[in-house]
Every structure is written in structure tokens, then in C-alpha cells.
Amino acid sequence: MMETTGNIVAKTLPALPGVSPEILSAWLAEQGEPAFRAKQILEWVWKKKAASFDAMTNLPATLREKLAASYRLSALTHTKTQGSADTTRKFLFRLHDGRYIESVLIPANPALYGEKSDRRTLCVSSQVGCAYGCKFCASGLAGYTRNLDAAEIAGQVLEAEIISGERVDNLVFMGMGEPMANFNNLMDAIALITGSETLHLGARHLTISTSGLAPQIRKLADHPQQIRLAISFHGATDEVRDRIMPVNKKYPVAELMDALAHWNSSKKQKLTLEYILIKGVNDDLNQATILARHARSIGAKVNLIPYNTVEGLEWERPALSHCRAFQDVLKNAGVTATLRIEKGHDIDAACGQLRLKQETAEGIV
Ligand code: SAH
Ligand code: SF4
């Protein structure tokens, strides 16, 4: 990894929250250090959340120096928080190359919006920008910059726990980027997030959201961990989906449904179909009827989300009464359908919006 600092090109050290226990053990062996040090270091990083190498007081000073010369302690610099402790909070992080990503922490029992819950959910980013260019999405607007590495993905959870002082119970890959297009780094990050020596969050508490990359859905279906899957559907027919989601040209509805049927053959958890309601674009009740058919064929539940306004886009959300009518069509067809009154509208929680503002202010985009 190379990083430009003014005119100097400096080598960037790997960040410890991306290093697996196996790689760390191999590194320690190379250094002639005893094997039991791995457990201690992992504990300092993931459980005690050490603020510096110097804070790792049960390691000899020579090892702390070697660690500092070989690794960064964190992949992310926290630069801003929007929101307050009892509402949805959005964290902005700066990366080693000057780019920004964001994570959104949705608290237990949110005071203002939505259903009551005793779990804290973190929404994480998987890429800087997104190459998939969905017409309604702030992340798609600025285009794609790069994949996040495992430390930058898993590090968001670690940093959120450090900043909030609370444990994250649930994780959703619904921030910036298409996680399935960054498959290998995503899976490395998930190994760190779920590993007993690292973050140790149960796979059942992780949900990956995808715009519909059929081959990767099949690949994840064959993965042994019971990770949950949500699909950004947003159009029940090729005609509507083609217009707002370019990915549909590559993997049309029939192919997507096929991959989801394969998912069902190897996973126990119910699939979720996400459906943003955009006035006059995809909210025809006929779409609801066809969506209900798709949902029933794969036993999926449907999450309806009124469109969140994005700066620079003219679209609007339908009236609440129309959203309810759309929901009723699904319910009457026997499909579990929730209407999500979104959280954090007031703090730019739609994916990619805070980062876009920051990068625009700095002239990066
Ligand atoms: N790329 C993945 C995950 C990130 S997007 C995916 O598309 O699933 C996370 C969710 O935010 C998706 O369901 C996406 O459709 C939704 N989203 C994007 N822009 C939105 C907007 N303007 N209003 C409401 N939801 C939006
Ligand atoms: Fe990318 Fe998902 Fe946004 Fe589409 S909705 S542009 S896939 S982040």
C-alpha cells in the first residue's frame, strides 16, 4: 500500500484489525517471539481496545517496538460524529489515503423513530463509493473509488464500540458500496468480526445487503456460516428494475430469483427483500402484486422504505397513505411486509451522504 503525503510517497503499514490470528502467529514466529503473545495482542486490540502500543503493558517493550514498526493500531481516524447518544449516530472516518467512509449506529430503543429494539445495530460501508450506479443512491452518484480492506471493514465495528463505549449487537452491510463486489475482503473481515479471538459477534447477527450479484449470492449460500442476506429489489419487473438499477441488465430478475432459490436450499434464515418506494417510479400497485409473487416463491419478507431525498436528485417519496396501500397488497397476498419509517433522516443517514459532503468540501470529488 502506498500513500502520498505532500510530495513524499510513504509506505503504509498494515493495520492490526485486519490481521488474522494465523498471520499474527506467523509474524510472531518470524520475530522469534513465543506463541502465547498472539493471544495477548489480540486481546489488547479486540477486547481491551488499547489506545496505543504502549498501553499493552503485559508485552515486553521490545515487542511493543517491533509491533509499532510493523503495524498501525487502527485503519481509521474518527473525524466527525453526527447525532447524539440516544438517537442514530453517524461516524465519519478518514482512511490512510485521505478518503472518507461512514458508519451509522442505530441505538437500542431509539427515542424518536421506528420499532423498539434492545439491540444496537451498526451499518457499515464496504467500499469507497460504488460502481453500480443505482439512480436513487448517493453512493452511486460519485462513482467508485476503491474496495475497503478487511481492517477498514472490521475496524468500523471496533471504532464504533470505542467511540460509543457500547457493544455492537447487530451488523448490517448497508452503508456505502456493494459488499458482494468486494467478496474476498468482505469474507476476511467477517472472519475477524465473528472469530472467537477477535470481535466474536455471531454470524446470525450479520446481514449482507446486495443489489443482486447472482454469482456471489450463490457463493455465499455455499459458505458454512449462517449469515443473513437482504436484497435491494426496488423493482418487481425487469422493466422497472432496468430503469433504476443498472445491475439488472447483467443479472435480470429471473436470474436473481434463481440464485435466491439456491440460497434457500442451503440456508435456514428467511431472506429479506428491500424495496424503496419512489413516487411514480416503482410504486405502482401492480409492482406490489408481482413483488408479492416473488416474495412468496422464496419465502422472503419485504421491507418497504420510503425514498430518502438525495441532494441533486429530483425524486420524492410517495404519500404515506400510498405506502400503506402498497404494503396492504403484500399483506393481503400473505407476505410479511414492514414499512420502515427511516431513522436518521435528519442527520444525512441515507447511504453515502455525509461522506459526499466531506469530500466535496475538501475538493476530492
Ligand atoms: N450496495 C448494497 C448495500 C448498500 S445500499 C445494496 O445496494 O444493497 C444499502 C441500502 O440503502 C440499499 O437497500 C439501498 O437501496 C438503500 N438506499 C440507497 N439510496 C437510498 C435512498 N435515497 N433512500 C432510501 N434508501 C436508499
Ligand atoms: Fe451501490 Fe447499493 Fe447504492 Fe446501488 S444502492 S449504487 S449497489 S450502494
XYZ file of C-alpha atoms and ligand atoms in Angstrom:
399
model
C 0.000 0.000 0.000
C 1.396 3.413 -0.938
C 0.220 6.719 0.337
C 1.036 10.215 -0.893
C 1.801 12.789 1.783
C 2.586 16.057 0.023
C 5.404 15.084 -2.322
C 6.616 12.219 -0.177
C 5.399 8.745 -1.016
C 5.348 6.805 2.234
C 4.779 3.115 2.767
C 1.608 2.459 4.760
C 1.869 -0.249 7.377
C -0.871 -2.874 7.578
C -3.452 -2.200 10.302
C -3.754 -4.751 13.121
C -7.586 -5.060 12.964
C -7.110 -6.660 9.513
C -4.556 -9.229 10.656
C -5.918 -12.721 11.273
C -4.777 -14.739 14.328
C -2.925 -17.098 11.922
C -0.966 -14.298 10.227
C -0.187 -12.703 13.585
C 1.137 -16.037 14.900
C 3.306 -16.481 11.801
C 4.687 -12.938 12.251
C 5.489 -13.600 15.915
C 7.313 -16.819 14.979
C 9.378 -14.870 12.421
C 10.284 -12.407 15.156
C 11.374 -15.262 17.433
C 8.599 -14.398 19.898
C 6.718 -17.040 21.895
C 3.364 -18.202 20.500
C 1.333 -17.138 23.565
C 1.947 -13.469 22.682
C -0.626 -13.752 19.870
C -3.462 -14.206 22.341
C -2.279 -11.233 24.397
C -2.008 -8.943 21.373
C -5.422 -9.979 20.050
C -6.900 -9.277 23.454
C -5.395 -5.804 23.529
C -6.735 -4.991 20.073
C -10.197 -6.553 20.130
C -11.271 -6.923 23.763
C -9.426 -4.238 25.730
C -9.324 -1.875 22.759
C -5.912 -0.445 23.567
C -5.376 3.171 22.543
C -1.647 2.714 21.870
C 1.036 0.038 21.659
C 2.457 1.466 24.877
C -0.792 0.629 26.648
C -0.147 -3.107 26.033
C 1.542 -3.375 29.392
C 1.987 -7.153 29.585
C 4.131 -7.166 26.416
C 7.868 -6.565 26.670
C 8.951 -3.116 25.448
C 10.986 -4.716 22.611
C 7.891 -6.447 21.246
C 5.835 -3.261 21.521
C 8.519 -1.500 19.475
C 8.508 -4.252 16.851
C 4.717 -4.069 16.647
C 4.793 -0.294 16.217
C 7.389 -0.619 13.452
C 5.328 -3.221 11.557
C 1.688 -2.291 12.120
C -0.734 0.570 12.582
C -3.091 0.137 15.529
C -6.102 1.334 13.544
C -7.081 1.654 9.895
C -9.472 4.540 10.554
C -9.301 8.026 12.009
C -12.571 9.190 13.519
C -13.152 12.751 12.321
C -16.789 13.556 12.999
C -19.959 12.328 14.704
C -23.438 13.500 13.781
C -26.341 12.814 16.111
C -26.405 12.190 19.838
C -26.085 9.206 22.140
C -29.824 8.486 22.322
C -30.525 8.860 18.600
C -28.983 7.462 15.437
C -25.355 8.496 15.209
C -23.253 8.700 12.101
C -19.465 8.391 12.307
C -17.217 9.764 9.599
C -13.809 8.086 9.265
C -10.759 9.196 7.308
C -8.712 6.484 5.587
C -4.942 6.400 5.067
C -5.306 7.736 1.509
C -7.421 10.724 2.564
C -10.740 9.171 1.528
C -13.755 9.054 3.821
C -16.247 6.388 4.801
C -19.091 6.356 7.248
C -20.852 4.023 9.650
C -24.240 4.566 11.266
C -25.021 3.368 14.788
C -28.698 2.811 15.485
C -29.193 2.685 19.252
C -31.274 0.316 21.329
C -34.807 1.636 21.888
C -34.394 4.649 19.594
C -36.099 7.601 21.201
C -37.531 9.096 18.051
C -38.165 6.632 15.234
C -39.038 3.106 14.329
C -39.730 -0.120 16.172
C -38.442 -0.629 19.677
C -35.402 -2.832 19.922
C -32.942 -3.757 22.645
C -30.123 -4.216 20.154
C -27.565 -1.754 18.863
C -27.149 -2.052 15.128
C -24.190 -0.751 13.161
C -24.457 -0.084 9.445
C -21.013 -0.390 7.821
C -19.505 0.558 4.477
C -17.725 -1.933 2.232
C -16.247 0.319 -0.482
C -15.376 3.970 -1.102
C -18.200 4.920 -3.461
C -19.933 2.310 -5.566
C -19.620 1.213 -9.183
C -23.213 0.013 -9.510
C -24.755 3.406 -10.124
C -28.293 2.895 -8.848
C -30.215 6.006 -9.848
C -31.598 6.761 -6.375
C -28.413 6.338 -4.347
C -25.901 8.908 -3.077
C -23.088 6.330 -3.088
C -23.717 5.517 -6.718
C -23.717 9.220 -7.678
C -20.000 9.860 -7.140
C -18.872 6.612 -8.725
C -16.413 4.055 -7.455
C -13.014 4.752 -5.881
C -11.805 1.541 -4.263
C -12.533 -1.505 -2.158
C -12.116 -1.318 1.596
C -9.685 -3.849 3.014
C -10.530 -6.188 5.889
C -9.088 -3.811 8.516
C -11.185 -0.931 7.209
C -14.361 -3.035 7.287
C -13.880 -4.826 10.627
C -12.284 -1.660 12.059
C -15.580 0.222 11.711
C -17.136 -2.065 14.314
C -14.175 -1.790 16.632
C -14.113 2.027 16.346
C -17.882 2.314 16.845
C -17.549 0.317 20.065
C -14.656 2.503 21.198
C -16.456 5.774 20.404
C -19.805 4.755 21.882
C -18.430 2.707 24.764
C -21.082 0.116 23.917
C -21.079 -3.311 22.354
C -22.500 -3.573 18.829
C -25.080 -6.416 18.715
C -26.077 -6.402 15.064
C -24.227 -5.572 11.905
C -25.701 -4.649 8.530
C -23.589 -4.178 5.398
C -25.838 -1.413 4.105
C -23.510 1.566 4.118
C -21.518 2.776 1.162
C -20.579 0.242 -1.505
C -21.629 -3.124 -2.865
C -20.268 -5.691 -0.383
C -20.611 -8.592 -2.813
C -18.322 -6.803 -5.283
C -15.612 -6.849 -2.597
C -16.150 -10.501 -1.763
C -12.715 -11.634 -0.563
C -12.073 -8.662 1.723
C -15.639 -8.928 2.990
C -15.158 -12.568 3.912
C -11.805 -11.819 5.583
C -13.497 -9.054 7.593
C -16.360 -11.363 8.544
C -13.863 -13.949 9.809
C -12.407 -11.235 12.082
C -15.821 -9.977 13.170
C -17.081 -13.457 14.067
C -13.818 -15.039 15.303
C -13.725 -16.030 18.992
C -10.291 -14.441 19.497
C -11.263 -11.261 17.683
C -14.630 -9.453 17.766
C -16.738 -12.576 18.394
C -20.107 -11.434 17.051
C -22.417 -14.299 15.993
C -22.794 -14.758 12.213
C -26.578 -14.754 12.671
C -26.282 -11.109 13.714
C -24.700 -10.112 10.398
C -26.765 -9.100 7.364
C -25.232 -8.516 3.964
C -27.234 -6.341 1.595
C -26.693 -6.689 -2.137
C -28.152 -5.092 -5.229
C -28.337 -8.583 -6.712
C -24.981 -10.047 -7.766
C -26.271 -13.531 -8.556
C -22.934 -15.447 -8.728
C -21.792 -14.073 -5.354
C -25.186 -14.875 -3.798
C -24.625 -18.497 -4.829
C -21.088 -18.413 -3.469
C -22.218 -17.011 -0.114
C -25.032 -19.572 0.014
C -22.368 -22.277 -0.062
C -20.413 -20.639 2.782
C -20.846 -22.543 6.077
C -21.640 -19.517 8.298
C -25.306 -18.618 8.819
C -25.028 -15.025 7.621
C -28.260 -13.242 6.719
C -28.984 -11.788 3.305
C -31.050 -8.795 2.187
C -31.655 -7.964 -1.453
C -32.127 -4.417 -2.717
C -35.028 -5.271 -5.019
C -36.629 -1.884 -5.698
C -38.492 -3.049 -8.808
C -40.549 -6.207 -9.329
C -40.090 -6.422 -13.105
C -37.081 -6.103 -15.430
C -38.752 -3.091 -16.992
C -38.751 -1.096 -13.717
C -35.525 -2.545 -12.300
C -33.584 -1.866 -15.534
C -34.519 1.800 -15.309
C -33.165 2.400 -11.805
C -30.600 -0.359 -11.205
C -28.042 -0.955 -13.979
C -27.026 -4.254 -12.299
C -30.313 -5.713 -13.541
C -29.035 -5.694 -17.134
C -26.349 -8.134 -16.047
C -28.425 -10.225 -13.636
C -32.107 -9.853 -14.553
C -34.922 -10.690 -12.155
C -35.245 -14.346 -13.265
C -31.542 -14.995 -12.699
C -31.632 -13.228 -9.343
C -34.642 -15.295 -8.246
C -32.792 -18.441 -9.281
C -29.801 -17.530 -7.125
C -32.155 -16.791 -4.200
C -33.831 -20.180 -4.592
C -30.343 -21.692 -4.380
C -29.731 -19.660 -1.212
C -32.881 -21.132 0.324
C -31.731 -24.643 -0.444
C -28.727 -24.265 1.858
C -29.684 -21.596 4.447
C -32.276 -21.596 7.195
C -32.731 -17.857 7.659
C -35.507 -16.045 5.863
C -34.419 -13.726 3.047
C -35.376 -10.047 3.129
C -36.334 -8.069 0.066
C -35.706 -4.340 0.490
C -37.939 -2.078 -1.580
C -37.517 1.706 -1.655
C -40.771 3.406 -2.617
C -40.186 6.232 -5.109
C -43.171 8.247 -6.258
C -44.171 7.488 -9.850
C -41.090 5.323 -10.447
C -41.686 1.946 -8.762
C -44.740 2.452 -6.549
C -47.473 1.242 -8.905
C -49.663 -1.244 -7.037
C -49.139 -3.666 -9.888
C -45.482 -3.836 -8.833
C -46.667 -4.788 -5.343
C -48.673 -7.692 -6.761
C -45.679 -9.025 -8.699
C -43.330 -8.388 -5.756
C -45.662 -10.433 -3.558
C -45.381 -13.328 -6.015
C -41.577 -13.187 -5.924
C -41.509 -12.947 -2.134
C -43.828 -15.917 -1.731
C -41.851 -18.064 -4.145
C -38.769 -17.781 -1.922
C -40.493 -17.319 1.453
C -38.992 -13.846 1.862
C -40.252 -10.960 3.961
C -40.386 -7.473 2.470
C -39.053 -4.248 3.961
C -40.615 -1.164 2.411
C -38.572 2.029 2.746
C -39.945 5.412 1.676
C -37.315 7.060 -0.548
C -34.860 9.256 1.333
C -34.212 12.530 -0.503
C -30.731 12.780 -2.028
C -29.265 16.179 -2.897
C -29.107 16.583 -6.653
C -31.928 14.107 -7.351
C -35.490 15.165 -8.060
C -37.326 12.100 -6.847
C -39.810 12.090 -3.981
C -41.329 9.588 -1.629
C -44.987 8.669 -2.133
C -47.635 9.845 0.351
C -47.741 7.701 3.490
C -51.260 6.535 2.544
C -49.908 5.200 -0.750
C -47.016 3.430 1.034
C -49.635 1.765 3.271
C -51.684 0.725 0.236
C -48.559 -0.854 -1.309
C -47.919 -2.662 1.977
C -51.543 -3.882 2.115
C -51.263 -5.534 -1.304
C -48.301 -7.541 0.016
C -50.010 -8.379 3.304
C -53.214 -9.453 1.586
C -51.133 -11.825 -0.532
C -49.826 -13.414 2.664
C -46.390 -11.758 2.667
C -44.831 -10.299 5.825
C -44.215 -6.681 4.896
C -42.947 -3.888 7.129
C -42.939 -0.217 6.318
C -39.729 1.248 7.679
C -40.053 4.811 8.863
C -36.406 5.591 8.396
C -34.056 6.531 11.176
C -31.645 9.394 10.992
C -33.206 11.306 8.082
C -32.181 14.476 9.902
C -28.500 13.531 10.014
C -27.954 12.563 6.381
C -28.276 8.872 7.118
C -29.023 7.864 3.526
C -26.037 5.930 2.392
C -23.065 7.978 1.275
C -24.413 11.440 2.008
C -22.133 12.591 4.830
C -19.007 11.332 3.103
C -20.007 13.065 -0.121
C -20.327 16.388 1.711
C -16.923 15.994 3.362
C -15.113 15.009 0.167
C -16.828 17.776 -1.782
C -15.710 20.285 0.866
C -12.120 19.045 0.506
C -12.275 19.009 -3.283
C -11.726 15.229 -3.549
C -14.812 14.664 -5.719
N -24.920 -1.996 -2.274
C -25.719 -2.710 -1.354
C -25.589 -2.221 0.071
C -25.550 -0.745 0.276
S -27.008 0.178 -0.095
C -27.161 -2.686 -1.780
O -27.491 -1.957 -2.692
O -27.923 -3.433 -1.209
C -27.953 -0.035 1.361
C -29.428 0.249 1.182
O -29.689 1.661 1.128
C -29.975 -0.371 -0.096
O -31.160 -1.091 0.146
C -30.203 0.847 -0.915
O -31.096 0.586 -1.902
C -30.656 1.864 0.131
N -30.691 3.239 -0.372
C -29.840 3.844 -1.242
N -30.253 5.080 -1.525
C -31.391 5.292 -0.830
C -32.308 6.389 -0.720
N -32.116 7.511 -1.383
N -33.383 6.237 0.078
C -33.590 5.086 0.782
N -32.779 4.025 0.715
C -31.681 4.119 -0.080
Fe -24.247 0.785 -4.918
Fe -26.100 -0.280 -3.291
Fe -26.079 2.376 -3.823
Fe -26.764 0.646 -5.742
S -27.859 1.001 -3.795
S -25.369 2.387 -6.003
S -25.415 -1.083 -5.307
S -24.518 1.229 -2.730
